[in-house]
Coordinates of C-alpha atoms and ligand atoms in Angstrom, one line a residue:
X1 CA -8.8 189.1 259.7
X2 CA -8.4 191.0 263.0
X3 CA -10.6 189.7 265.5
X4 CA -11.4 186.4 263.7
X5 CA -13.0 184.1 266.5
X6 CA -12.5 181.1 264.0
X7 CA -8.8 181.6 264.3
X8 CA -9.2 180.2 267.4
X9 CA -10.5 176.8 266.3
X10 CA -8.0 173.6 265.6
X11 CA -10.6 171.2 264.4
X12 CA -14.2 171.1 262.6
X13 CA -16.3 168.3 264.0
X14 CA -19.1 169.2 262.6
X15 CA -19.8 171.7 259.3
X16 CA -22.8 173.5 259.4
X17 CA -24.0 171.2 256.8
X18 CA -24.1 168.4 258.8
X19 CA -26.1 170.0 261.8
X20 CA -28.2 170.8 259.4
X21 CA -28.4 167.2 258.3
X22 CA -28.6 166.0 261.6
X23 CA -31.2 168.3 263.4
X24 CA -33.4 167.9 260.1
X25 CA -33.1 164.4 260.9
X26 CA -34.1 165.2 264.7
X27 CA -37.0 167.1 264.0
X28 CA -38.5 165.1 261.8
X29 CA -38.5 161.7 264.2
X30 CA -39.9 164.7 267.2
X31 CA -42.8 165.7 264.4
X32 CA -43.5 162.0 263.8
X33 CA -43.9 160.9 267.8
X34 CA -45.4 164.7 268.7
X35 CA -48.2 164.4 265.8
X36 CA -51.4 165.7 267.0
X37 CA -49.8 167.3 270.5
X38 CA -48.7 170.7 271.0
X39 CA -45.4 169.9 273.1
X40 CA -43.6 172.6 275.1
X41 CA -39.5 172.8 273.9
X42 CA -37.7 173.9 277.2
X43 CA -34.1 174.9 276.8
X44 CA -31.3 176.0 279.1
X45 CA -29.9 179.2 278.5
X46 CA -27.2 180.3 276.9
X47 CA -26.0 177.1 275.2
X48 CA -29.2 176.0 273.6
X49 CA -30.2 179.1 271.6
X50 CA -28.9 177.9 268.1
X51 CA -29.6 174.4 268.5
X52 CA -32.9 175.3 270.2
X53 CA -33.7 177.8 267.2
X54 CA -32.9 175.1 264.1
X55 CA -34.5 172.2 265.9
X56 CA -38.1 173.8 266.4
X57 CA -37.7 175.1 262.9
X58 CA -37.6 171.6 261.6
X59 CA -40.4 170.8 263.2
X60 CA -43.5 171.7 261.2
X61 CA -46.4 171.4 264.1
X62 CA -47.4 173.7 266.8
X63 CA -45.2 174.2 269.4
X64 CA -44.0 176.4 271.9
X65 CA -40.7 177.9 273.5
X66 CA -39.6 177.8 276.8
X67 CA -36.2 178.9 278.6
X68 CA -34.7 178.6 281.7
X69 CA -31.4 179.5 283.4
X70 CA -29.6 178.2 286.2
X71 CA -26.4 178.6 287.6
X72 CA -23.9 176.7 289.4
X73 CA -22.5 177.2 293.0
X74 CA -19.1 175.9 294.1
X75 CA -18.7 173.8 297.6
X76 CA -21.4 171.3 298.6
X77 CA -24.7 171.8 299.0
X78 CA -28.0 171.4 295.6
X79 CA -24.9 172.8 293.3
X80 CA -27.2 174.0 290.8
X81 CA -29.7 177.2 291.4
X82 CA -32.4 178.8 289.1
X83 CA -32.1 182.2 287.7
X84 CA -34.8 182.2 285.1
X85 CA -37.5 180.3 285.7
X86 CA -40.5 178.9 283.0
X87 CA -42.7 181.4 281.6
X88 CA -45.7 179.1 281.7
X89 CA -47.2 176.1 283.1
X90 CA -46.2 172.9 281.7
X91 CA -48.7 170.9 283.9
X92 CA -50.5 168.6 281.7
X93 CA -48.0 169.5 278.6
X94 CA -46.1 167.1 276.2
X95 CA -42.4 168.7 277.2
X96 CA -39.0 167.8 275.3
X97 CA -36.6 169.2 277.0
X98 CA -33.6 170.3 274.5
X99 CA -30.2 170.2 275.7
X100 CA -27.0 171.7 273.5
X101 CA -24.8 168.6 275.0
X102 CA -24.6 165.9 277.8
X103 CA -21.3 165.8 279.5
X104 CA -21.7 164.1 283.8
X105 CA -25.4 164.7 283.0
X106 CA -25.8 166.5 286.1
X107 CA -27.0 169.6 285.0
X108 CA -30.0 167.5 283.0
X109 CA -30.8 165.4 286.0
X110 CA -31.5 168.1 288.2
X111 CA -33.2 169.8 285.3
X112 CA -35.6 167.0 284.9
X113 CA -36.5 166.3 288.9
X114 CA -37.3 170.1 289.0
X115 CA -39.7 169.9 285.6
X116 CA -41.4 166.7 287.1
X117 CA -42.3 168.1 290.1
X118 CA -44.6 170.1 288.3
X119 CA -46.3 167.2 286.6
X120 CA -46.3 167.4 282.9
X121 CA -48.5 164.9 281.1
X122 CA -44.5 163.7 279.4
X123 CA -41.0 164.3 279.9
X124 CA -38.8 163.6 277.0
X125 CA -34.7 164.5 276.5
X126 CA -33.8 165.9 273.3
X127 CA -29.5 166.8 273.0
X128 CA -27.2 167.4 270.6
X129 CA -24.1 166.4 271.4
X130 CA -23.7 163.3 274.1
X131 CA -20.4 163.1 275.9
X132 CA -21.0 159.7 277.2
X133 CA -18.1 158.9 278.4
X134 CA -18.3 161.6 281.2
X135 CA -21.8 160.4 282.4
X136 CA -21.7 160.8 286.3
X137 CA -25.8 160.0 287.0
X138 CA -27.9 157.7 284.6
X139 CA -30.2 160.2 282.6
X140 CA -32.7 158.3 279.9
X141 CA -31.9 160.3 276.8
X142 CA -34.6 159.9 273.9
X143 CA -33.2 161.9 270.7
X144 CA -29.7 161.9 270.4
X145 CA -27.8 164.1 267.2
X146 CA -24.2 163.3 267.9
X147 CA -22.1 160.6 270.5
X148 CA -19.1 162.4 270.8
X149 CA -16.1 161.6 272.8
X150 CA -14.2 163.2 276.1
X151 CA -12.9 166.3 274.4
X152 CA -14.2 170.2 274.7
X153 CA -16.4 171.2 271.8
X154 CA -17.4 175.1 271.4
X155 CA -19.3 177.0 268.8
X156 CA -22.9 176.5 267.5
X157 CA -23.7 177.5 271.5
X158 CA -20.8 176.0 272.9
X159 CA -18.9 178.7 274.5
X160 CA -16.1 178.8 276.5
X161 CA -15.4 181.2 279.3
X162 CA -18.6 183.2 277.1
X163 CA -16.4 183.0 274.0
X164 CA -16.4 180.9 270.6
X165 CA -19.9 180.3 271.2
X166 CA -21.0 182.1 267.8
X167 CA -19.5 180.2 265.0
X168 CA -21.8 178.1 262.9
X169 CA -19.9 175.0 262.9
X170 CA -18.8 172.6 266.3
X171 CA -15.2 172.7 266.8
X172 CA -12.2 171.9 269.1
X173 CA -10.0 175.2 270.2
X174 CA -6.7 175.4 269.1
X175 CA -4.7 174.8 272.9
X176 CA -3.0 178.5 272.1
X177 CA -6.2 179.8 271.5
X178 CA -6.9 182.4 274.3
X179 CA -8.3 181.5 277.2
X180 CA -7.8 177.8 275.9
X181 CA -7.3 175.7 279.1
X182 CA -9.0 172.5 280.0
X183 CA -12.7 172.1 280.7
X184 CA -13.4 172.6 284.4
X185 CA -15.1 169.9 285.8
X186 CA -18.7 170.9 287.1
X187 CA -18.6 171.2 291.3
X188 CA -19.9 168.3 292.8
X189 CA -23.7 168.0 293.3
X190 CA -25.7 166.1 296.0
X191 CA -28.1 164.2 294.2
Ligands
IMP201 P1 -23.2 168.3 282.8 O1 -24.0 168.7 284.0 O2 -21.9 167.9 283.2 O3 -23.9 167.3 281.9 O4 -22.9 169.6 282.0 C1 -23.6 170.0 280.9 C2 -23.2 171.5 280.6 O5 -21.8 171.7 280.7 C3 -23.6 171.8 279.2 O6 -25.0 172.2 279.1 C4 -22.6 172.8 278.8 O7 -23.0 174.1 279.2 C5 -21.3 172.4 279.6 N1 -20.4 171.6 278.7 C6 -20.1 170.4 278.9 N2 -19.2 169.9 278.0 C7 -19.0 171.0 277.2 C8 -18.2 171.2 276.0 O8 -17.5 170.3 275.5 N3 -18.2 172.5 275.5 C9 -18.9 173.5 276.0 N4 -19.7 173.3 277.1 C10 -19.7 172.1 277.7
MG202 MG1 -26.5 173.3 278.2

């Protein structure tokens, strides 16, 4: 087929079926610990969106949506800067904050010390995929869906250079796929 993005991909990792599986699996433990709370979901933007979207569907309670965007600067300095802020409050709010994967945990650890500032009543991490053999800064994960190791993953979310992202599945690119070049490594942030 011309223009087949899954032409692209060497490996499955994952079938649909077993995200499926998996994040079923996910919500139910979130449903169980979350009974009689309305938590808050928060999700970073882009990545989350398909994870974000099965995982609060597999969780039969109220519950509500939030996003957020950030982006990253090279050089020194915070590294990391907010485009899209919350919506609402989450003072006082159960929040889980959903992650698509964990690689130096970076990202996530400056994510939490800017939700805690504004004092939710809990703070909980919820990711896919944890790379944990990257980890750069300790980050307390609490529902985890797949340890995976040290290689790049796209699709279901996972995009690279905003490609591959929209295949159902979590796969590895073929190296001849275009634009397929290493991962680059996140620029350094001052914790
Ligand atoms: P961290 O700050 O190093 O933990 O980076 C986390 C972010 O890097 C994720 O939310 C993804 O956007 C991106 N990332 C890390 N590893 C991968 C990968 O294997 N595929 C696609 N994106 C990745
Ligand atoms: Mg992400």
């Amino acid at each position: 087929m011309e223009h087949d993005e899954g032409a692209g991909i060497e490996r499955v990792l994952f079938t649909a079926d077993q995200l499926k599986q998996h994040i079923a699996d996910l919500g139910a433990q979130i449903a169980k610990d979350y009974a009689g709370t309305s938590p808050v979901f928060v999700g970073v933007l882009k990545g989350v969106l398909y994870f974000m979207a099965d995982l609060s569907r597999q969780v039969s309670m109220p519950l509500s949506i939030e996003f957020i965007s950030i982006s990253y600067f090279e050089g020194s300095g915070e590294g990391v800067r907010i485009t899209k802020d919350l919506d609402r409050t989450i003072t006082g709010h159960q929040v889980v904050m959903v992650e698509d994967i964990l690689d130096t945990g970076m990202t996530l650890h400056y994510l939490l010390e800017y939700l805690r500032v504004r004092q939710p009543a809990s703070l909980k991490v919820c990711t896919l995929l944890d790379k944990r053999a990257r980890r750069l800064v300790d980050v307390t994960l609490d529902y985890v869906g797949f340890e995976v190791p040290d290689e790049f993953r796209v699709s279901y979310g996972l995009d690279y250079s905003e490609r591959y992202g929209n295949l159902p599945f979590i796969g590895v690119l073929r190296p001849e796929a275009p634009d397929a070049v290493p991962a680059p490594i996140p620029p350094p942030l001052s914790l």
